[in-house]
mmCIF file of C-alpha atoms in Angstrom:
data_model
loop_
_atom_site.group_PDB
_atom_site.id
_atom_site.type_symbol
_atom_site.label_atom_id
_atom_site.label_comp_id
_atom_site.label_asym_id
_atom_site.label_seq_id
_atom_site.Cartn_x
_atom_site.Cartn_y
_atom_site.Cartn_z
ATOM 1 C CA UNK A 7 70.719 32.289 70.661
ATOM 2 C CA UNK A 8 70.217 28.602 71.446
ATOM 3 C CA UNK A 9 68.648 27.584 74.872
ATOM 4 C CA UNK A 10 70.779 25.139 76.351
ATOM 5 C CA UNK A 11 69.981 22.526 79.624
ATOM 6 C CA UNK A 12 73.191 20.981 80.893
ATOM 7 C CA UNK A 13 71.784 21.855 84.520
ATOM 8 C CA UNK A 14 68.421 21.729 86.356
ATOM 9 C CA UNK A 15 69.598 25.840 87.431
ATOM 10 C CA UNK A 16 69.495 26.581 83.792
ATOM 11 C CA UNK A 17 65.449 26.356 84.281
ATOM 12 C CA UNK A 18 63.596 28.947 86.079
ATOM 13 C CA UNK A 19 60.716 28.056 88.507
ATOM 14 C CA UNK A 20 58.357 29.107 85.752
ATOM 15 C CA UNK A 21 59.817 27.680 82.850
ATOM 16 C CA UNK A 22 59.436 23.843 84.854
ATOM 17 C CA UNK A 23 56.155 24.847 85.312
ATOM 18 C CA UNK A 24 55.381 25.299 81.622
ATOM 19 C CA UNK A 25 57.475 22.418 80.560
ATOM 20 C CA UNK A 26 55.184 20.893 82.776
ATOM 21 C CA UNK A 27 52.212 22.023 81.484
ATOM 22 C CA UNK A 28 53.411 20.467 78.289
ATOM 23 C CA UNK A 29 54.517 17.408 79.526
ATOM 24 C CA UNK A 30 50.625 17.298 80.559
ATOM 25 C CA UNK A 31 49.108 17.540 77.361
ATOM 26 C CA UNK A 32 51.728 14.919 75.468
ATOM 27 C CA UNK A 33 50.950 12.191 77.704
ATOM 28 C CA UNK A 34 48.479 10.933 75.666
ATOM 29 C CA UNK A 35 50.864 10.087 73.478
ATOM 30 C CA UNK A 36 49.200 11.358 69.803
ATOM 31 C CA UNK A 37 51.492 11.994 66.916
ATOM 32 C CA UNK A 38 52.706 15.837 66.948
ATOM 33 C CA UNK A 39 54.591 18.195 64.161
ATOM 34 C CA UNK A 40 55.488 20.656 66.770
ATOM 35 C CA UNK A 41 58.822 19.835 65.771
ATOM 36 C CA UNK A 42 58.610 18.785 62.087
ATOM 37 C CA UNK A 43 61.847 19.989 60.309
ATOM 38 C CA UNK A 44 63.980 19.701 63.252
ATOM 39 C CA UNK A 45 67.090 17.282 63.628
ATOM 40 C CA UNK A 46 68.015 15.946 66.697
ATOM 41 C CA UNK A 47 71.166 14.059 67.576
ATOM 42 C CA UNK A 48 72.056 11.571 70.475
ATOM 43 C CA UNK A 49 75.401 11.235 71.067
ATOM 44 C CA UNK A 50 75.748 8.669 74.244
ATOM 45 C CA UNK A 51 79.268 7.840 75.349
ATOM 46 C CA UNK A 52 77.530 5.801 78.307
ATOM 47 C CA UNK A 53 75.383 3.344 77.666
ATOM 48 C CA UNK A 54 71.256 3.770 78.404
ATOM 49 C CA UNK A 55 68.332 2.227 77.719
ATOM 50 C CA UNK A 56 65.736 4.117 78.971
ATOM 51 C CA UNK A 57 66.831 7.423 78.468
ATOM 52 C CA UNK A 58 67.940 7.294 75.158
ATOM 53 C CA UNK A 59 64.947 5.432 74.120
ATOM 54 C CA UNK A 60 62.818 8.089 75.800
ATOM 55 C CA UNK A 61 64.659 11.260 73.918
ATOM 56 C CA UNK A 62 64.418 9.084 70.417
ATOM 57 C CA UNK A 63 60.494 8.402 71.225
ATOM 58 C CA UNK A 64 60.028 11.891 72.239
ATOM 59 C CA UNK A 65 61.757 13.842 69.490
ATOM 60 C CA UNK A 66 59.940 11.143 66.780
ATOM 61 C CA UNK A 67 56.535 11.684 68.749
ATOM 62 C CA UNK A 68 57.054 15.785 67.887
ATOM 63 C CA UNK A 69 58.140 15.022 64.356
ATOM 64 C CA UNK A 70 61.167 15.622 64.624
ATOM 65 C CA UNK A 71 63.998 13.737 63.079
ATOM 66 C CA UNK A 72 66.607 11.592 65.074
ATOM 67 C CA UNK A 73 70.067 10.421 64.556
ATOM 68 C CA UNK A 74 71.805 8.224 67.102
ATOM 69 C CA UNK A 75 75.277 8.436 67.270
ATOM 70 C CA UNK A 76 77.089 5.070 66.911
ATOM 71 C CA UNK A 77 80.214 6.185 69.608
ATOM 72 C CA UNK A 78 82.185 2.720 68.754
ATOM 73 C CA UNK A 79 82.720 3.660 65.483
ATOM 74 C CA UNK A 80 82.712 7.066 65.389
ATOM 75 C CA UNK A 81 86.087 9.033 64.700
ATOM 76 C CA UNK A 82 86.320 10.003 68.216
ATOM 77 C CA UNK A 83 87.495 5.799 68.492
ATOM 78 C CA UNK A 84 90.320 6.971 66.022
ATOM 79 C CA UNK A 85 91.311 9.583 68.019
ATOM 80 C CA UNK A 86 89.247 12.575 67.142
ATOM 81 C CA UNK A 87 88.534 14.970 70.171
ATOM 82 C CA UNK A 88 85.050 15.326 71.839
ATOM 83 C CA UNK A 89 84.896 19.065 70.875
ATOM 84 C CA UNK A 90 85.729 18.490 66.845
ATOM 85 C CA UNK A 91 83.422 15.891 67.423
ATOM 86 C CA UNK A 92 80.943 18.432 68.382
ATOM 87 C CA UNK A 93 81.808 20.942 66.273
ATOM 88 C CA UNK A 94 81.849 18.982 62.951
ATOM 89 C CA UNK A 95 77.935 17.828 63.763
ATOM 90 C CA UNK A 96 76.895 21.392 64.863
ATOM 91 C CA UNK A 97 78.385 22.052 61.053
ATOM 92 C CA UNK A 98 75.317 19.589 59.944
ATOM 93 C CA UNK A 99 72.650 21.844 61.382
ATOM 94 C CA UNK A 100 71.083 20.058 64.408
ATOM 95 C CA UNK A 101 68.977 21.412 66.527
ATOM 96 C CA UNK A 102 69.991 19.889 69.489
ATOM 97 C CA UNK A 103 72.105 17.482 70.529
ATOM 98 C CA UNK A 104 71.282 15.245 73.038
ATOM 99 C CA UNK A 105 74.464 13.970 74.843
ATOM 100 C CA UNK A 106 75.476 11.271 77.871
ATOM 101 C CA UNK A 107 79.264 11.595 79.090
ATOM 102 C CA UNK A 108 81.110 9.833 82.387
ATOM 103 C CA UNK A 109 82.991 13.089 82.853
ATOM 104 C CA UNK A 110 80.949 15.923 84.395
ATOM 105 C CA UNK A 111 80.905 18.754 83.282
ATOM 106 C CA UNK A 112 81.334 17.971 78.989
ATOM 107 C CA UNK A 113 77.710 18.690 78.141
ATOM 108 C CA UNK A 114 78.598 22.244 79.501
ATOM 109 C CA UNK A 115 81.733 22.771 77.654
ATOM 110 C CA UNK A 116 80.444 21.293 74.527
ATOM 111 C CA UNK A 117 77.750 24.397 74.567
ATOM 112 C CA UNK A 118 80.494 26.492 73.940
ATOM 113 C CA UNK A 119 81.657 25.221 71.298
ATOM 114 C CA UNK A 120 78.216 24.775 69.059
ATOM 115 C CA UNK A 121 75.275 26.822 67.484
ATOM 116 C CA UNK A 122 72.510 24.230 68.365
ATOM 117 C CA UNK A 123 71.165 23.579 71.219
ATOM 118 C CA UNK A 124 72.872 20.676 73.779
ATOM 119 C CA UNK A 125 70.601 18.742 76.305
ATOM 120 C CA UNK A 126 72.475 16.810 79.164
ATOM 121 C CA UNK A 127 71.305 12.978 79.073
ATOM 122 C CA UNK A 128 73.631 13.297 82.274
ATOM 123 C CA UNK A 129 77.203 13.288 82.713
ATOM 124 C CA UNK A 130 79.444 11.688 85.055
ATOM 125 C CA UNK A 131 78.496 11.888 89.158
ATOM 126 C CA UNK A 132 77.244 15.448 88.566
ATOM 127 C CA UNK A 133 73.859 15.864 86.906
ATOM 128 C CA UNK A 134 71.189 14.063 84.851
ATOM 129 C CA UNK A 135 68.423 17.038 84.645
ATOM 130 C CA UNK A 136 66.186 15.599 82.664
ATOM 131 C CA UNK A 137 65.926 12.555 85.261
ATOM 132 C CA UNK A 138 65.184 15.294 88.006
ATOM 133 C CA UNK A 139 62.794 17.084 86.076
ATOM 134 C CA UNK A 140 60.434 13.842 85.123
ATOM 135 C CA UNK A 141 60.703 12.216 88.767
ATOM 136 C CA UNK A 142 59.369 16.257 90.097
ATOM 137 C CA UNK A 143 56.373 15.557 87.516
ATOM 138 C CA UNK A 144 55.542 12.251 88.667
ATOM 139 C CA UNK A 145 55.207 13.683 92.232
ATOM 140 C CA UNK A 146 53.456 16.769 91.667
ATOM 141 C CA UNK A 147 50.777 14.639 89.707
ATOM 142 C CA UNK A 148 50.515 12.748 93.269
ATOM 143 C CA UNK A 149 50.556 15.938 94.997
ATOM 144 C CA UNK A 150 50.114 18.911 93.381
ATOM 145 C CA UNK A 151 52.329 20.454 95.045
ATOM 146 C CA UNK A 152 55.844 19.408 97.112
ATOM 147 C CA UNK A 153 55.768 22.282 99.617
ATOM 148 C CA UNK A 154 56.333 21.042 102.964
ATOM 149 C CA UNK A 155 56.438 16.972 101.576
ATOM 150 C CA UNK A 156 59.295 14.769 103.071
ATOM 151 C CA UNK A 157 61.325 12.612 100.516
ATOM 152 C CA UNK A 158 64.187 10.344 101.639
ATOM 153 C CA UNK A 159 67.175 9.405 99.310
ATOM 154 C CA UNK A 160 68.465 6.171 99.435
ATOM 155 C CA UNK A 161 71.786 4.457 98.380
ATOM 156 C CA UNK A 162 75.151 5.549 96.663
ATOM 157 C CA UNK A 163 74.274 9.412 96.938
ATOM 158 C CA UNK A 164 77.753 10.491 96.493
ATOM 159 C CA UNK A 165 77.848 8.742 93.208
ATOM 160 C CA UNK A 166 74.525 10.022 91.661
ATOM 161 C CA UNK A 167 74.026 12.266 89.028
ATOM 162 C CA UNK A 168 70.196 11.649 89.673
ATOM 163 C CA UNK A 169 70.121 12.441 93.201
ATOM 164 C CA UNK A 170 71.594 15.971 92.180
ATOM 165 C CA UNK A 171 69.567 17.036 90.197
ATOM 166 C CA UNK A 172 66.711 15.246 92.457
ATOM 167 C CA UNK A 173 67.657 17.700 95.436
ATOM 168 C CA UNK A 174 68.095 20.792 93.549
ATOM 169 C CA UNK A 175 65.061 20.221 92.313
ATOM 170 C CA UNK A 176 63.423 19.151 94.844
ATOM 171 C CA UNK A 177 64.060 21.585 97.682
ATOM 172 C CA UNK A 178 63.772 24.680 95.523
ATOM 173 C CA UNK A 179 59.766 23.554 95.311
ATOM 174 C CA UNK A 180 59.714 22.584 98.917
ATOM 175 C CA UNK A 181 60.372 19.629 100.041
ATOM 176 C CA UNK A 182 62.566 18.739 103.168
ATOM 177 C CA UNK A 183 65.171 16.345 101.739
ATOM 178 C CA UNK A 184 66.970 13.425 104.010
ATOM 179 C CA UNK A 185 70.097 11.280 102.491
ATOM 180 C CA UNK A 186 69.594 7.671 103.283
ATOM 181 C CA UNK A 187 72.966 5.157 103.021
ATOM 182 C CA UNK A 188 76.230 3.495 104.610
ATOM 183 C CA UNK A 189 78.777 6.436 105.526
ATOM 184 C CA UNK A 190 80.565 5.281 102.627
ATOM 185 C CA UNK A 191 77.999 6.439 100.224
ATOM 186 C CA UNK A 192 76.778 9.694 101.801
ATOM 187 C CA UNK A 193 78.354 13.085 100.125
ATOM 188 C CA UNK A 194 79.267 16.184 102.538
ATOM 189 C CA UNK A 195 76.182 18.449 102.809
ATOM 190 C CA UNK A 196 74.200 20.564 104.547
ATOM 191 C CA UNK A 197 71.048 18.417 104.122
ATOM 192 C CA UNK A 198 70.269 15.869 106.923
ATOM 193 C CA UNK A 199 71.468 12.431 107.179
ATOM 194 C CA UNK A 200 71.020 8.595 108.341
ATOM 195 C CA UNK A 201 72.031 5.316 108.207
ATOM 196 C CA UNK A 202 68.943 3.914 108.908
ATOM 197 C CA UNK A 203 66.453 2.717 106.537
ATOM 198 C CA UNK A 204 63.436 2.301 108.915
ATOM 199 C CA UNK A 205 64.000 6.252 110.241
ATOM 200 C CA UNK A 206 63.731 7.247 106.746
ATOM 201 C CA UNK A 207 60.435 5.003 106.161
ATOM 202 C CA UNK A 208 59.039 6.682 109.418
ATOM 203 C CA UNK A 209 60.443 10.256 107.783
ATOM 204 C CA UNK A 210 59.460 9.947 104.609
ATOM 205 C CA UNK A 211 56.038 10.561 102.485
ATOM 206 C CA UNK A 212 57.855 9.252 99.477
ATOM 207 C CA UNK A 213 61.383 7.444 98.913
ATOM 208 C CA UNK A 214 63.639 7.408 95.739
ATOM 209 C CA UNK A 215 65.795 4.274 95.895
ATOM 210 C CA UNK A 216 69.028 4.668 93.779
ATOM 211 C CA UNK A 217 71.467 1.816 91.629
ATOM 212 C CA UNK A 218 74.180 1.570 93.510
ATOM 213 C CA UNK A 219 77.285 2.867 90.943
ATOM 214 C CA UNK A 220 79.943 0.120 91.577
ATOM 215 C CA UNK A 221 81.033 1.194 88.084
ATOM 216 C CA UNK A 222 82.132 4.491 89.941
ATOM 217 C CA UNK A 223 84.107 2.950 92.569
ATOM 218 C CA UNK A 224 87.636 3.171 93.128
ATOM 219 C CA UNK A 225 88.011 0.389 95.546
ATOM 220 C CA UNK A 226 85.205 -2.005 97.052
ATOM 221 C CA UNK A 227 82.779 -0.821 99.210
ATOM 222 C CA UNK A 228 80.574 -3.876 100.217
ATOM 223 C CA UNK A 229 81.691 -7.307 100.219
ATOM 224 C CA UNK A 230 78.553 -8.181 97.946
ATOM 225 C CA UNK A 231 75.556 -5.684 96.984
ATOM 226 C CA UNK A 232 73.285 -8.893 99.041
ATOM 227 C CA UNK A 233 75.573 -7.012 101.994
ATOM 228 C CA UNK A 234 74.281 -3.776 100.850
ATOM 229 C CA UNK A 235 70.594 -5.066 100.711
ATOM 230 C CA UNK A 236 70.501 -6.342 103.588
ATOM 231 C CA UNK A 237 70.156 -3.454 105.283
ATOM 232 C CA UNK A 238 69.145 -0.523 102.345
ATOM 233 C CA UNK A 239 66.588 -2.456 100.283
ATOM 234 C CA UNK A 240 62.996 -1.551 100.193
ATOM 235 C CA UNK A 241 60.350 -4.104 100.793
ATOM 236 C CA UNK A 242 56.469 -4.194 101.309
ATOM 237 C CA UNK A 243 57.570 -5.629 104.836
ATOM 238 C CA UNK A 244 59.761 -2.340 105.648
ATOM 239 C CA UNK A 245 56.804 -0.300 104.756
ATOM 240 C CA UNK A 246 53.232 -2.238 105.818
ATOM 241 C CA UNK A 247 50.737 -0.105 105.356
ATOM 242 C CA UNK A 248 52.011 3.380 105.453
ATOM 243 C CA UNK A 249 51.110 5.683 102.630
ATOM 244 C CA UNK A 250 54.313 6.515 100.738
ATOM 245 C CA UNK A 251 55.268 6.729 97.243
ATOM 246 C CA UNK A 252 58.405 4.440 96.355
ATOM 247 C CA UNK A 253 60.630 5.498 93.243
ATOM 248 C CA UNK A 254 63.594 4.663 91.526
ATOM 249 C CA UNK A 255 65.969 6.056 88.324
ATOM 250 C CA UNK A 256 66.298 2.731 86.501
ATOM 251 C CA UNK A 257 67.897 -0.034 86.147
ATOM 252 C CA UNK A 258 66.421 -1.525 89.070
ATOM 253 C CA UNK A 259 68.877 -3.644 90.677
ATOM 254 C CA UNK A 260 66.093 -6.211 91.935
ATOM 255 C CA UNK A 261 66.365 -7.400 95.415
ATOM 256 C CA UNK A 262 68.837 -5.474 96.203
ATOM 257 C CA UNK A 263 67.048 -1.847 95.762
ATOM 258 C CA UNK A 264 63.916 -2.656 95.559
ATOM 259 C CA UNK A 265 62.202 -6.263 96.434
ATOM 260 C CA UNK A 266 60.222 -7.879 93.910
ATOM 261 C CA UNK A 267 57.161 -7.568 95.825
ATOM 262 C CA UNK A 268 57.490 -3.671 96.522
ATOM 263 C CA UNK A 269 57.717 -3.596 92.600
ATOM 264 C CA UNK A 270 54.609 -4.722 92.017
ATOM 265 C CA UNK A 271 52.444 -2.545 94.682
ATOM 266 C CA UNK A 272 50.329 0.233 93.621
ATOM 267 C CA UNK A 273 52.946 2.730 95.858
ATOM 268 C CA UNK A 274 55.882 2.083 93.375
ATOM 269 C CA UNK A 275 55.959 4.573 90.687
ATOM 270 C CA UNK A 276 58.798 3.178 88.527
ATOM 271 C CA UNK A 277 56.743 2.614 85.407
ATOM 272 C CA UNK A 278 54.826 5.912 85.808
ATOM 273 C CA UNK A 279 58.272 7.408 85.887
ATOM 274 C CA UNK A 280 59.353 5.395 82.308
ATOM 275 C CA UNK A 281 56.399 6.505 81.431
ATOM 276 C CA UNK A 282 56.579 10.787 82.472
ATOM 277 C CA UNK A 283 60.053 10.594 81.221
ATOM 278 C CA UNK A 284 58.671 10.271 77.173
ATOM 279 C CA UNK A 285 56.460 13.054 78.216
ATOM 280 C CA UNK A 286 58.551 15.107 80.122
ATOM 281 C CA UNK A 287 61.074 14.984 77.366
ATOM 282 C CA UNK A 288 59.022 15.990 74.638
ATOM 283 C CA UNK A 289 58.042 19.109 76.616
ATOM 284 C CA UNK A 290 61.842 20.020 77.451
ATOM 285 C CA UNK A 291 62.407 19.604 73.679
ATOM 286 C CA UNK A 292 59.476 22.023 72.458
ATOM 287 C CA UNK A 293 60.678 24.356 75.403
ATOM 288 C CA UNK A 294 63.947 24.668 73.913
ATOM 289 C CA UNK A 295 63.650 24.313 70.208
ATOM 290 C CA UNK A 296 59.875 26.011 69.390
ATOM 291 C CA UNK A 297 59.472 29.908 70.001
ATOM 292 C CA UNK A 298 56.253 30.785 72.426
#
């Protein structure tokens, strides 16, 4: 039976743990054939740079080999459905396929309906798992461990598939979790809250800056995103000298998530996280697709 990961709470505590031990030994980056034989398909309804790069380079990296799914002209643009979509490539024999969707929810259906194996590249406001697993890596190589460590979240929570996953994730190894944004962009939860940027900086030990998903709004919610900045955007200024770790999903929306200068200091992790998210993916891939 195919192992599936639409959801970081289809992963046991242990099985991160040796997906992370993986992810450990691949970041050197050699050649592998752990995965020689094995297709692997990207189908991306949403468009992505970095993490469909990442799942290509990871899969090729394992010897695997990759097809990416051209959606524009595809037969789901002449009106075939998503699931005989699915369906008619599970009839090819992947063995996995890697898909992106702005409805939550499809990577889960779509399991239902194949054989292979189907790995969420994140869909809609409601998860991106393998986004939560890499940014847990990158700060339990900082700290070992997150038990007891204070991480602030910061912009258009509701919104964010990433900051899902990132709090499931988080707080099940640990950490104390605070939601940082306008009103506007905070969900209902039982986690704490603020408005404030500077209480979170004085909160935090490290802070994950989010895009701001105007894409997902219904109606205007700044009058400009400098509006938004002005009081949500982290700078080397907001933080001096404290030591905190500053990370953020990708794409950076410069200068108004993150300044420039905060960008290039040694506290911002965003190209370690580029970086752990090759890794991290080539472990989730062996995890699933390789018997132990």
């Amino acid at each position: 039976m195919s192992k599936h990961l639409t959801h970081t709470a289809d992963l046991s505590k242990e099985e991160i743990l040796q997906i992370f031990s993986y992810a450990q030994n691949f970041l050197d980056f050699k050649k592998r054939d752990d995965l020689n034989g094995k297709l692997i398909i990207n189908i991306f309804f949403e468009n992505s740079t970095r993490t469909r790069s990442s799942f290509e380079i990871a899969a090729k990296r394992l010897g695997a080999d990759v097809v990416n799914l051209d959606v524009a002209r595809s037969s789901t643009s002449k009106g075939e459905t998503l699931f005989d979509t699915a369906a008619n490539l599970d009839a090819m024999g992947p063995d996995a396929i890697v898909v992106r969707h702005n409805r939550a929810g499809v990577p889960k259906i779509l399991s239902k309906y194949v054989k292979c194996s189907i790995i969420n590249a994140g869909d809609g406001a409601h998860q991106h798992p393998t986004q939560g697993l890499l940014d847990l890596f990158t700060l339990m190589q900082k700290w070992k461990s997150l038990e007891g460590k204070k991480i602030a979240i910061i912009g258009d929570i509701r919104n964010s598939r990433v900051a899902n996953s990132d709090i499931e994730l988080f707080t099940r190894f640990g950490a104390k979790v605070l939601l940082v944004g306008p009103p506007q962009f905070l969900p209902k939860t039982h986690l704490p809250t603020t408005n404030s940027l500077k209480e979170a900086v004085e909160f935090a030990d490290a802070l994950i800056s989010l895009r701001t998903q105007t894409e997902r709004h219904k109606n205007p919610t700044f009058s400009s995103l400098k509006d938004y900045a002005q009081n949500f955007k982290v700078s080397k200024k907001l933080l001096g000298d404290k030591d905190i770790f500053v990370m953020h999903p990708g794409p950076v929306h410069r200068n108004i998530d993150l300044d420039d200068d905060i960008m290039d200091d040694e506290r911002c992790l965003v190209l370690e996280q580029v970086k752990n998210g090759v890794a991290v993916r080539m472990a989730i891939l062996k995890h699933l697709l390789t018997k132990r």
